[in-house]
Amino acid sequence: MKPAFIPGLLVALASPTVAFAQDQGTATADPAAETAVGDEIIVTGRAQRLYRTETTTVGKSAEDPLNIPQALQVINSDLFADQGARDATDIYRNISGVSFFSYAGVTFRGFRQDQSYYDGQRGNPFIGFSVPQLFNIDRVEVLKGPAGLFFGPGSPGGIINYVSKTPSDKAALRTVVTAGNYDRIGISSEATGRIDGDGVLTYRVGGFYESMDPYRRNTQNKALIGDAGLTIRTNAGGALTLQATTYDNQLQANRLRGVLVDNAGNFLTSIRWNANEPSDFLHLTSTALQARYATAIGERVTFDAGVRYFKATERQKYHEPRGLSPTNPDLVLREFRDQIRPVDGLSFMANATAKATILGMEHKFQAGGDWYDETSILQSRILRAGVLPLSLSNPVYGQSDGDAVRAAALPYTVTDTRTKRYGFYLQDQLSLSEALMLVAGVRYDRFEDGVTTSTGGTVSARSRYRDGDVTFRGGAIFKPRRDVSLYASWSQSFEPQAAASQSTDAGGPFAPVTGNQIEAGAKSDLFGGRVQANAAVYRILRRNILQADPTLPPVNGQDQLRPIGEVTSKGVEFDLTTDLTPNWVLMVNYGYNDARITGTVPGQAITNAVGDRFANAPAHKVGFWTRYQLPVVDAAFAFGGEHVSRRISLSGQTVRPYTVFDASITKKLGFAEVMLRVDNLFDTVYAASGFSAQSGHFPGEPRTFLAELRTRF
């Protein structure tokens, strides 16, 4: 544990300024919880506020989800706590249309992507093969389909926006002590409150530490987070928030690949098998600094602006599996990789909204822009000769520790990638009547990419590419009643090719991937928000996707690419959050997707696809979570599950369908509570996703026990 991280944790543990406050995460109904409806005060139970979404900022301004003509979901901190969620992979089962692909990557409406945003800005501090942590996150906003109007070029499946916890003028202290199997132990604490008596200055400070030895052989994970924030009230409707967060993830015998399978998707050995030696590791250190100013100008104008900077370095030394030996099917061939990935990025954004009545019709105008500059460097050296294979049935570790020393004699191949993105948007939301709204928006984007590759200081390839485009978005919303909306929308997508694909050796540079989505759906917020149900149907079309052209010889070892692909993704999604009774809440989500290659040339292949189907794109995905509280015993019981249908891996191997269940009990103990949780209740052996024949499928976690003792004052 680094000393620089410790002060935040100690301050949070020892803060003398906190006063007692009820925790909304307790197992019993809170009699002090009140909702104002006109002049009526409604006292609601814990379940009636649970997981409820009333506003979202995924459209760059606070808005009722019913007034946004696209499918979206918001996962809040109540659900994090109830499900014991630690990182992003713990919440995917709650999101229709999203499933795990690899590391921080997901399959989103049929397409692989790993883009994420923080407080509406680019600058993900979890680079490479690290997964976003949730300790300092208040909620996760998911906007489905092309989101380019507000977020710029990106994948058409949608975006995931992590909204940070911020200072509060309410004095509170929350501490969580964690224990579980696989030698899991941890502690976290966070405090908020006023610095001065008038609340002009407020703060948040927190620290998180957790260690465990996961089920894969040789592995040990240690995660450390330090987080601090200061909010300055600048005027009656405005505030400046400054935040700093540091991360230190030490993962032994990582980065993890999968476990080899046969073509039917059956593991060839125990899911505990690991190609990594005990001396292998992945180590991420990262720092994110952020400032954001938001203000209201009168009652009809708002403005916000933000700047975000992050700097991260991921160091990896690991053994990469290279498939079965042709002479002995019990041996897995390996190579050793020594990689350093320093990345830094700087982003700016500004947004303004203004409401105006013109010719008797209400307009909500939004305008804004963003700019992002990132430098990403990969220093890599790969040792292939003399690396010992590893047995599947009886692996013997410790005989390859010298590989790191031999690799150190090799020169680094350095790939220096520079990317720049900037754009401007304008949208008008026009209320023709109380029941009918029209939305229209336009955005201009510009990007610049540059890649330089060198080995031992000698440049082997250099490419530069820049381009721009205009995209549009339109939609209509009909509200037959205040708590129900029917919508239809059309939106365009604009996605630059990967910077590495722009190399002249690969045939680049290439024009961006373009496309559009047509979506229609219904949203409801019935019975005072106690029934929130959403349904959507969509069709996404992508063109200009790069394909490897087997009719052309490789250049300097790189396959020749050609932008002649077309893909169509069609699907249906349904989400429901409801209070079955005042003490019983239920969440259900379902997604159907059919993503296929609809335009190509015989003999060619699109990345992440086999035949006309996409890898790790399930046709069906179901998730549910239900929680019932018993006030008479101050306890709550929860049960959840997930089903993902059959998929294929990048190599065309079957990824078998799976169904897993979880359960938990939460018991109130005065000002504290204890949660006992079991994941994968029936200890099902399954593949969370497929990868390649050389490195196997990613196994899902076996049965895992977690206990948390939570105190809040």
XYZ file of C-alpha atoms in Angstrom:
713
model
C 0.000 0.000 0.000
C 1.458 3.325 -1.005
C 1.701 5.899 1.794
C 0.253 8.619 -0.435
C -3.053 6.779 -0.472
C -3.410 6.387 3.269
C -4.374 9.938 4.394
C -7.717 9.860 2.621
C -8.631 6.620 4.344
C -7.529 7.838 7.765
C -9.387 11.142 7.446
C -12.553 9.301 6.472
C -12.203 6.937 9.430
C -11.461 9.625 11.978
C -13.474 12.640 10.773
C -14.930 14.350 13.886
C -17.427 16.522 12.027
C -19.973 13.897 11.062
C -23.435 13.683 12.548
C -25.784 10.726 12.619
C -27.844 10.193 9.430
C -29.982 7.303 8.334
C -28.566 5.179 5.495
C -30.889 4.655 2.559
C -29.130 1.357 2.044
C -30.515 -0.211 5.230
C -32.777 -3.199 5.205
C -35.798 -1.533 6.782
C -38.183 1.197 5.738
C -36.999 4.668 6.648
C -39.882 6.601 8.199
C -38.079 9.867 7.496
C -38.108 9.334 3.740
C -40.562 11.808 2.241
C -41.538 12.726 -1.293
C -43.356 15.983 -1.988
C -46.166 15.796 -4.550
C -47.871 19.194 -4.681
C -48.907 19.914 -1.096
C -49.045 16.218 -0.223
C -46.203 14.535 1.653
C -45.941 10.822 0.883
C -43.898 8.690 3.284
C -42.418 5.777 1.340
C -40.626 2.604 2.339
C -37.121 1.589 1.363
C -38.322 -0.523 -1.572
C -40.356 2.307 -3.069
C -37.232 4.429 -3.581
C -34.959 1.567 -4.531
C -33.198 1.695 -7.912
C -35.507 4.538 -8.997
C -34.370 6.837 -11.803
C -35.974 10.276 -11.964
C -33.361 12.269 -13.892
C -30.300 11.542 -15.963
C -27.467 13.651 -17.358
C -26.604 11.234 -20.153
C -27.854 13.896 -22.593
C -25.410 16.473 -21.160
C -28.186 18.197 -19.182
C -30.509 17.017 -16.427
C -33.558 15.477 -18.061
C -36.449 13.150 -17.326
C -35.691 9.799 -19.053
C -39.201 9.903 -20.524
C -38.180 12.956 -22.569
C -35.219 11.261 -24.275
C -36.048 9.469 -27.567
C -33.545 6.660 -27.046
C -33.319 3.660 -24.742
C -31.271 4.244 -21.614
C -30.649 2.731 -18.200
C -29.225 4.107 -14.978
C -27.653 1.806 -12.385
C -27.406 3.635 -9.062
C -25.363 3.160 -5.903
C -28.271 1.429 -4.122
C -27.925 -1.446 -6.572
C -24.123 -1.419 -6.242
C -24.500 -1.886 -2.490
C -27.230 -4.529 -2.665
C -25.313 -6.593 -5.198
C -21.892 -6.091 -3.617
C -20.619 -4.701 -6.945
C -16.905 -3.879 -7.038
C -16.171 -3.227 -10.712
C -17.937 -2.705 -14.028
C -18.233 -6.414 -14.815
C -20.475 -6.856 -11.751
C -23.260 -4.697 -13.209
C -23.510 -5.851 -16.838
C -26.187 -8.395 -15.942
C -28.504 -5.493 -15.042
C -28.298 -3.927 -18.511
C -30.298 -5.298 -21.429
C -28.310 -5.532 -24.648
C -24.945 -5.593 -22.848
C -22.846 -8.683 -22.095
C -19.231 -9.382 -21.153
C -16.619 -9.704 -23.914
C -13.158 -9.393 -22.341
C -11.557 -7.358 -19.549
C -13.384 -3.990 -19.692
C -14.830 -4.703 -23.135
C -18.483 -5.543 -23.695
C -20.783 -6.689 -26.469
C -23.238 -3.805 -26.896
C -26.212 -4.422 -29.187
C -24.119 -6.999 -31.041
C -20.878 -4.982 -31.380
C -17.660 -5.225 -29.411
C -16.563 -2.012 -27.735
C -14.609 -0.772 -24.732
C -15.312 2.952 -24.719
C -16.416 4.635 -21.514
C -16.787 8.187 -20.238
C -16.439 9.863 -16.860
C -18.864 12.652 -16.001
C -19.612 13.113 -19.682
C -15.963 13.365 -20.754
C -13.379 11.142 -22.346
C -10.487 10.129 -20.131
C -10.858 6.584 -18.797
C -8.067 6.001 -16.247
C -8.442 2.200 -16.583
C -6.377 1.655 -19.698
C -5.359 -1.489 -21.518
C -6.622 -4.547 -19.673
C -7.814 -3.010 -16.397
C -11.470 -2.896 -15.380
C -13.206 0.282 -14.020
C -13.797 0.229 -10.263
C -17.024 1.493 -8.650
C -15.956 2.744 -5.218
C -16.040 6.440 -6.183
C -18.945 6.102 -8.655
C -22.439 7.322 -7.766
C -24.230 5.866 -10.775
C -23.639 4.377 -14.202
C -25.615 5.857 -17.108
C -26.070 3.775 -20.235
C -27.307 5.427 -23.447
C -28.051 2.832 -26.111
C -27.491 3.258 -29.803
C -25.406 5.989 -31.487
C -24.589 8.704 -28.964
C -22.461 10.856 -31.224
C -24.566 14.006 -30.892
C -23.431 14.494 -27.283
C -20.297 12.342 -27.021
C -18.687 12.498 -30.451
C -17.358 9.645 -32.597
C -17.858 6.222 -31.086
C -19.271 2.736 -31.381
C -22.928 2.535 -32.449
C -24.026 0.132 -29.724
C -24.082 2.895 -27.102
C -21.979 4.502 -24.387
C -21.363 3.907 -20.695
C -20.933 7.052 -18.604
C -19.586 6.791 -15.038
C -20.869 9.596 -12.806
C -18.547 10.330 -9.881
C -19.515 10.804 -6.254
C -19.221 14.470 -5.278
C -19.022 16.465 -2.041
C -22.205 16.995 -0.045
C -23.234 19.473 2.644
C -24.719 16.586 4.630
C -22.272 15.321 7.221
C -21.910 11.579 6.850
C -19.356 8.842 7.407
C -19.673 5.386 5.873
C -17.262 2.515 6.469
C -17.396 -0.979 4.991
C -15.321 -3.956 6.143
C -15.237 -6.899 3.726
C -14.278 -10.550 4.010
C -14.857 -13.641 1.898
C -13.432 -16.840 0.521
C -10.274 -16.817 -1.600
C -8.627 -14.913 1.283
C -10.667 -11.823 0.488
C -10.313 -8.930 2.901
C -10.843 -5.221 2.546
C -11.889 -1.926 4.056
C -13.276 1.281 2.606
C -14.443 4.520 4.117
C -15.809 7.810 2.827
C -16.882 11.032 4.492
C -18.742 14.118 3.326
C -19.712 17.372 5.008
C -19.324 21.124 5.280
C -15.997 22.799 5.796
C -17.536 26.122 6.843
C -20.759 26.787 8.716
C -22.632 28.187 5.709
C -21.762 25.288 3.425
C -19.920 27.428 0.906
C -17.170 24.810 0.978
C -18.040 21.119 1.135
C -15.842 18.055 0.844
C -15.723 14.366 0.098
C -12.785 12.124 0.976
C -12.534 8.367 0.693
C -10.246 5.388 0.536
C -10.661 1.805 -0.636
C -8.425 -1.244 -0.210
C -9.148 -4.871 -1.026
C -7.016 -7.970 -1.466
C -7.891 -11.494 -2.546
C -6.377 -14.611 -4.095
C -8.809 -15.531 -6.894
C -9.566 -19.046 -8.079
C -7.074 -19.026 -10.994
C -3.710 -20.504 -10.022
C -0.937 -18.140 -8.898
C -3.205 -15.083 -8.854
C -3.466 -12.372 -6.232
C -5.306 -9.059 -6.676
C -4.790 -5.886 -4.660
C -6.795 -2.756 -5.400
C -6.234 0.630 -3.797
C -8.202 3.839 -4.470
C -7.820 7.276 -2.952
C -10.466 9.893 -3.772
C -10.989 13.501 -2.697
C -13.273 16.304 -3.775
C -13.951 19.941 -2.915
C -17.031 21.934 -3.971
C -17.101 25.729 -3.829
C -20.511 27.411 -4.016
C -19.794 30.374 -6.249
C -23.273 31.868 -6.419
C -26.875 30.989 -5.605
C -27.168 28.573 -8.528
C -23.558 27.736 -9.248
C -20.740 25.571 -7.939
C -17.188 24.606 -8.840
C -16.183 21.026 -8.023
C -12.545 19.900 -7.927
C -11.741 16.192 -7.758
C -8.628 14.026 -7.620
C -8.546 10.227 -7.718
C -5.626 7.828 -7.637
C -5.685 4.109 -8.443
C -3.168 1.348 -7.799
C -4.084 -2.143 -9.018
C -1.486 -4.864 -8.441
C -2.513 -8.118 -10.133
C -0.184 -11.082 -9.724
C -0.036 -13.740 -12.473
C -1.982 -11.489 -14.762
C -2.947 -10.426 -17.377
C -5.297 -13.380 -17.498
C -6.231 -15.156 -20.686
C -8.788 -17.939 -20.860
C -8.788 -21.696 -20.490
C -8.573 -23.800 -23.638
C -11.739 -25.533 -24.898
C -12.758 -28.013 -27.581
C -14.885 -26.920 -30.514
C -18.059 -27.730 -28.564
C -17.039 -25.234 -25.865
C -16.030 -27.734 -23.161
C -13.042 -26.761 -21.018
C -10.065 -29.070 -21.568
C -8.970 -28.752 -17.955
C -9.917 -27.128 -14.657
C -10.953 -23.455 -14.835
C -8.232 -22.847 -12.228
C -5.595 -23.398 -14.927
C -3.469 -20.360 -15.723
C -0.799 -19.859 -18.375
C 0.937 -17.294 -16.139
C 3.808 -17.993 -13.795
C 3.742 -16.780 -10.157
C 6.258 -14.074 -11.097
C 4.039 -12.667 -13.878
C 2.023 -9.535 -13.158
C -0.077 -6.614 -14.345
C 0.344 -3.341 -12.446
C -1.770 -0.247 -13.117
C -1.075 3.134 -11.572
C -3.368 5.966 -12.566
C -4.330 9.482 -11.533
C -7.339 11.501 -12.687
C -7.805 15.216 -12.018
C -11.048 16.963 -12.810
C -12.705 20.361 -12.451
C -16.286 21.131 -13.333
C -18.320 24.312 -13.042
C -22.116 24.346 -13.319
C -24.528 27.201 -12.828
C -28.105 28.221 -13.435
C -28.666 31.641 -14.967
C -32.161 32.559 -13.950
C -34.786 29.849 -14.266
C -34.376 29.050 -17.951
C -30.657 28.906 -18.690
C -27.974 26.517 -17.435
C -24.283 26.289 -18.236
C -21.544 23.844 -17.333
C -17.930 23.386 -18.328
C -15.354 20.805 -17.382
C -11.726 19.852 -17.781
C -10.340 16.372 -17.111
C -6.767 15.107 -17.145
C -5.552 11.596 -16.515
C -2.212 9.864 -16.597
C -1.882 6.093 -16.346
C 0.759 3.428 -16.791
C 0.069 -0.278 -17.092
C 3.059 -2.626 -16.811
C 2.683 -6.250 -17.840
C 4.973 -9.252 -17.778
C 3.131 -12.439 -18.603
C 3.093 -15.716 -20.499
C 0.708 -15.735 -23.435
C -0.797 -19.111 -24.467
C -0.321 -19.941 -28.150
C -2.484 -23.049 -28.514
C -1.926 -26.770 -28.154
C 1.304 -28.444 -29.164
C 0.884 -30.330 -32.480
C 2.812 -33.289 -31.029
C 1.324 -33.413 -27.513
C -2.304 -32.275 -26.935
C -1.648 -31.952 -23.204
C 0.901 -29.170 -23.675
C 0.072 -25.511 -24.284
C 2.690 -23.531 -26.186
C 3.576 -20.129 -24.722
C 5.489 -16.937 -25.380
C 6.625 -14.300 -22.882
C 5.558 -10.665 -23.243
C 7.060 -7.638 -21.530
C 4.905 -4.554 -22.123
C 4.629 -1.013 -20.786
C 1.598 1.124 -21.686
C 1.833 4.797 -20.628
C -1.233 6.858 -21.567
C -2.242 10.430 -20.802
C -5.217 12.439 -21.947
C -6.671 15.919 -21.591
C -10.277 16.852 -22.351
C -12.435 19.963 -22.242
C -16.175 20.354 -22.640
C -18.833 23.033 -22.319
C -22.619 22.786 -22.549
C -25.464 25.279 -22.350
C -29.237 24.906 -22.303
C -31.852 27.595 -22.759
C -35.629 27.380 -22.642
C -37.572 29.839 -24.767
C -41.145 30.295 -25.948
C -41.338 31.108 -29.673
C -44.669 31.472 -31.515
C -46.416 29.937 -28.564
C -44.236 26.797 -28.558
C -41.695 25.828 -25.882
C -38.146 25.193 -27.075
C -35.274 23.686 -25.137
C -32.071 24.544 -26.968
C -28.823 22.739 -26.185
C -25.411 23.651 -27.539
C -21.953 22.512 -26.630
C -18.567 21.296 -27.672
C -15.730 19.047 -26.554
C -12.029 18.531 -27.260
C -9.791 15.596 -26.389
C -6.086 14.953 -26.893
C -4.490 11.602 -25.984
C -1.024 10.116 -26.221
C -0.862 6.331 -25.964
C 2.438 4.460 -26.141
C 2.978 0.704 -26.247
C 6.478 -0.571 -25.527
C 6.509 -4.291 -26.255
C 9.044 -7.064 -26.540
C 8.069 -10.664 -27.091
C 10.235 -13.718 -26.333
C 9.222 -16.739 -28.397
C 12.308 -18.958 -28.507
C 12.985 -21.261 -25.590
C 9.774 -20.599 -23.626
C 8.617 -23.843 -22.026
C 5.120 -25.169 -22.739
C 2.736 -25.844 -19.841
C 0.757 -28.998 -19.158
C -3.041 -28.782 -19.010
C -3.455 -31.777 -16.715
C -0.429 -31.265 -14.432
C 1.045 -27.770 -14.771
C 4.425 -27.246 -13.121
C 5.244 -23.618 -12.387
C 8.495 -21.898 -11.496
C 10.632 -23.279 -14.336
C 10.196 -20.231 -16.592
C 11.134 -17.397 -14.237
C 14.222 -16.709 -16.340
C 12.128 -15.692 -19.345
C 11.892 -12.116 -18.068
C 15.700 -11.847 -17.927
C 16.099 -13.220 -21.453
C 13.372 -10.923 -22.786
C 15.166 -7.917 -21.301
C 17.931 -8.418 -23.865
C 15.477 -7.775 -26.700
C 14.780 -4.267 -28.025
C 11.367 -2.731 -27.424
C 9.035 -2.213 -30.342
C 7.417 1.139 -29.611
C 4.047 2.147 -31.021
C 3.370 5.829 -30.405
C -0.282 6.729 -31.064
C -1.572 10.304 -30.960
C -5.313 10.946 -31.209
C -7.252 14.188 -31.162
C -11.032 14.602 -31.195
C -13.146 17.758 -31.178
C -16.694 18.601 -32.116
C -19.686 20.917 -31.654
C -23.402 20.170 -31.415
C -26.774 21.914 -31.408
C -30.136 20.395 -30.495
C -33.673 21.717 -30.196
C -36.380 19.953 -28.221
C -39.663 21.465 -29.364
C -42.877 20.987 -27.363
C -45.734 21.276 -29.839
C -48.116 20.542 -26.972
C -48.007 18.981 -23.523
C -48.259 15.573 -25.200
C -46.039 15.909 -28.296
C -42.350 16.806 -28.550
C -39.965 16.847 -31.493
C -36.174 16.591 -31.174
C -33.629 17.530 -33.841
C -29.873 17.853 -33.527
C -26.748 18.282 -35.640
C -23.068 17.818 -34.828
C -19.775 18.445 -36.580
C -16.737 16.345 -35.634
C -13.104 16.484 -36.566
C -10.385 13.968 -35.684
C -6.655 13.594 -36.204
C -4.739 10.332 -35.740
C -1.058 9.588 -35.978
C 0.881 6.351 -35.397
C 4.648 5.890 -35.374
C 6.206 2.431 -34.966
C 9.877 1.917 -34.218
C 12.169 -0.878 -33.057
C 15.447 -0.165 -31.337
C 15.048 3.500 -32.244
C 14.578 2.806 -35.970
C 11.247 3.950 -37.391
C 9.528 1.205 -39.403
C 6.145 2.811 -40.089
C 4.506 6.197 -39.776
C 0.971 7.276 -40.684
C -1.159 10.364 -40.266
C -4.845 10.786 -41.014
C -7.461 13.444 -40.394
C -11.090 13.753 -41.375
C -14.400 15.231 -40.294
C -18.092 14.665 -40.718
C -21.543 16.016 -39.941
C -24.083 13.743 -38.262
C -27.757 14.236 -37.472
C -30.275 13.035 -34.918
C -34.040 13.378 -34.895
C -36.921 12.025 -32.883
C -40.494 12.386 -31.742
C -42.001 11.782 -28.295
C -45.704 11.338 -27.630
C -46.932 11.324 -24.021
C -50.569 10.170 -23.799
C -50.215 10.838 -20.064
C -47.561 12.445 -17.889
C -45.965 9.140 -16.848
C -45.946 7.346 -20.227
C -43.993 8.211 -23.381
C -43.892 6.650 -26.831
C -40.941 7.596 -29.005
C -39.243 7.061 -32.336
C -35.793 8.262 -33.341
C -33.206 8.192 -36.088
C -29.546 8.877 -35.430
C -26.306 8.665 -37.369
C -22.986 7.263 -36.184
C -19.465 8.296 -37.075
C -16.503 6.197 -35.952
C -12.853 6.686 -36.978
C -10.974 3.536 -37.813
C -8.585 2.297 -35.149
C -5.441 4.385 -35.272
C -3.281 1.273 -35.780
C -5.325 0.364 -38.880
C -4.357 3.647 -40.536
C -0.820 2.380 -41.106
C 0.349 2.464 -44.702
C 1.602 -1.105 -44.185
C -2.044 -2.159 -43.673
C -3.190 -0.224 -46.747
C -4.317 2.857 -44.858
C -5.330 5.484 -44.271
C -9.055 4.704 -44.400
C -12.245 6.730 -44.149
C -14.342 6.351 -40.973
C -17.038 3.779 -40.316
C -20.471 5.346 -40.799
C -23.967 4.173 -40.036
C -27.339 4.931 -38.561
C -29.950 3.594 -36.183
C -33.734 3.565 -36.275
C -35.337 2.968 -32.870
C -38.848 3.012 -31.459
C -40.011 2.319 -27.965
C -42.120 3.041 -24.925
C -41.222 4.217 -21.411
C -43.318 4.474 -18.275
C -43.013 5.827 -14.754
C -46.338 4.651 -13.341
C -47.761 4.835 -9.826
C -45.448 7.574 -8.647
C -42.392 5.854 -10.074
C -43.082 2.481 -8.501
C -43.326 0.882 -11.969
C -40.619 1.895 -14.407
C -40.844 -0.134 -17.626
C -39.067 0.435 -20.926
C -39.279 -1.409 -24.250
C -37.368 -0.717 -27.466
C -36.879 -2.130 -30.960
C -33.944 -1.027 -33.095
C -32.042 -1.526 -36.327
C -28.395 -0.427 -36.656
C -26.576 -0.334 -39.977
C -22.779 0.113 -40.191
C -20.810 0.623 -43.375
C -17.153 0.979 -44.341
C -15.943 -1.632 -41.845
C -12.381 -2.792 -42.465
C -11.743 -6.355 -43.629
C -8.584 -8.331 -44.185
C -8.108 -8.987 -47.915
C -6.588 -12.470 -48.416
C -5.963 -11.783 -52.111
C -3.213 -9.320 -51.191
C 0.134 -10.284 -49.621
C 1.006 -8.891 -46.164
C 3.295 -5.869 -46.014
C 5.928 -5.945 -43.266
C 3.910 -8.669 -41.559
C 0.599 -6.776 -41.625
C -2.492 -8.034 -43.408
C -3.909 -5.734 -46.055
C -7.237 -4.182 -45.049
C -10.079 -2.928 -47.210
C -13.144 -0.900 -46.094
C -15.921 -2.813 -47.862
C -17.942 -4.308 -45.009
C -21.558 -3.790 -43.971
C -23.239 -5.036 -40.798
C -26.875 -4.946 -39.701
C -27.877 -5.357 -36.046
C -31.537 -5.760 -35.112
C -32.977 -6.298 -31.673
C -35.593 -5.925 -28.973
C -35.013 -4.869 -25.356
C -37.191 -4.757 -22.270
C -36.472 -3.416 -18.768
C -38.694 -3.386 -15.710
C -38.163 -2.047 -12.192
C -41.188 -2.302 -9.939
C -42.347 -2.450 -6.341
C -44.497 -5.564 -6.176
C -45.415 -4.555 -2.625
C -44.139 -1.756 -0.327
C -41.401 -4.179 0.789
C -40.736 -6.155 -2.397
C -38.840 -4.818 -5.417
C -38.164 -6.603 -8.713
C -35.826 -5.807 -11.629
C -35.976 -7.724 -14.910
C -34.210 -7.087 -18.203
C -34.256 -8.967 -21.494
C -32.431 -8.360 -24.746
C -32.686 -10.067 -28.133
C -30.112 -9.253 -30.790
C -29.339 -10.451 -34.288
C -26.124 -8.907 -35.630
C -25.054 -10.162 -39.050
C -22.715 -9.263 -41.876
C -24.978 -8.127 -44.697
C -22.396 -6.910 -47.195
C -18.947 -8.311 -47.922
C -16.776 -9.966 -50.560
C -16.412 -13.778 -50.695
C -13.281 -14.978 -48.959
C -12.923 -11.930 -46.746
C -13.642 -11.573 -43.052
C -14.589 -8.765 -40.677
C -12.736 -8.536 -37.377
C -14.646 -10.096 -34.457
C -16.896 -12.048 -36.845
C -16.973 -15.671 -37.999
C -18.965 -16.312 -41.136
C -21.796 -13.798 -40.968
C -22.089 -13.833 -37.166
C -20.283 -11.737 -34.569
C -18.225 -13.222 -31.759
C -19.675 -13.124 -28.239
C -22.966 -11.664 -29.489
C -25.725 -13.666 -27.777
C -29.165 -13.828 -29.357
C -30.792 -13.801 -25.916
C -29.789 -12.357 -22.555
C -31.950 -12.250 -19.408
C -31.143 -10.766 -16.014
C -33.213 -10.302 -12.884
C -32.852 -9.149 -9.284
C -35.489 -9.197 -6.579
C -35.311 -8.043 -2.972
C -37.813 -8.558 -0.175
C -37.480 -6.843 3.176
C -38.974 -8.001 6.468
C -39.272 -4.973 8.753
C -40.319 -7.179 11.656
C -36.816 -8.699 11.795
C -34.909 -5.777 10.235
C -33.681 -7.980 7.398
C -33.836 -8.154 3.597
C -33.495 -11.186 1.329
C -32.393 -10.898 -2.296
C -32.131 -13.305 -5.203
C -30.908 -12.728 -8.743
C -29.708 -14.444 -11.869
C -28.501 -14.159 -15.423
C -28.926 -16.249 -18.560
C -26.842 -15.780 -21.705
C -27.565 -17.875 -24.786
C -25.103 -19.672 -27.059
C -22.380 -17.624 -28.744
C -19.286 -18.247 -30.838
C -15.701 -17.241 -30.090
C -13.335 -15.310 -32.342
C -12.157 -18.682 -33.657
C -15.672 -19.996 -34.273
C -15.709 -22.321 -31.281
C -18.977 -22.702 -29.418
C -19.446 -20.668 -26.253
C -22.018 -22.662 -24.345
C -25.108 -20.964 -22.862
C -25.159 -20.490 -19.115
C -27.475 -19.596 -16.262
C -26.191 -18.525 -12.842
C -27.920 -17.384 -9.654
C -26.939 -15.191 -6.683
C -28.477 -14.656 -3.251
C -27.936 -12.360 -0.277
C -29.215 -11.538 3.206
C -28.896 -8.067 4.724
C -29.502 -7.603 8.472
C -29.857 -4.282 10.254
C -27.812 -3.903 13.473
C -28.659 -0.479 14.890
C -26.441 2.041 13.114
C -24.724 -0.801 11.239
C -25.791 -3.608 8.936
C -24.255 -6.835 7.730
C -24.664 -8.377 4.283
C -23.950 -12.014 3.436
C -23.845 -12.764 -0.285
C -23.265 -15.843 -2.450
C -22.446 -15.490 -6.153
C -22.916 -18.434 -8.523
C -25.068 -20.144 -5.930
C -24.936 -23.601 -7.538
C -21.233 -23.445 -8.447
C -21.918 -23.671 -12.190
C -18.898 -24.108 -14.458
C -19.350 -21.805 -17.447
C -17.596 -19.528 -19.908
C -18.380 -15.842 -19.418
C -17.218 -15.223 -22.995
C -15.176 -16.779 -25.754
C -11.895 -15.589 -27.144
C -9.598 -17.568 -29.435
C -8.600 -21.208 -29.945
C -5.070 -20.284 -28.858
C -6.014 -18.694 -25.540
C -9.396 -20.282 -24.778
C -12.612 -19.029 -23.203
C -12.807 -16.708 -20.189
C -14.265 -18.810 -17.343
C -16.921 -17.367 -15.063
C -16.259 -17.200 -11.342
C -17.136 -20.281 -9.284
C -19.226 -20.023 -6.128
C -18.003 -17.027 -4.136
C -18.911 -15.882 -0.626
C -18.830 -12.251 0.482
C -19.570 -10.646 3.850
C -19.772 -6.908 4.463
C -20.132 -5.013 7.707
C -21.386 -1.499 6.967
C -21.607 1.408 9.340
C -22.945 4.855 8.585
C -23.225 7.910 10.781
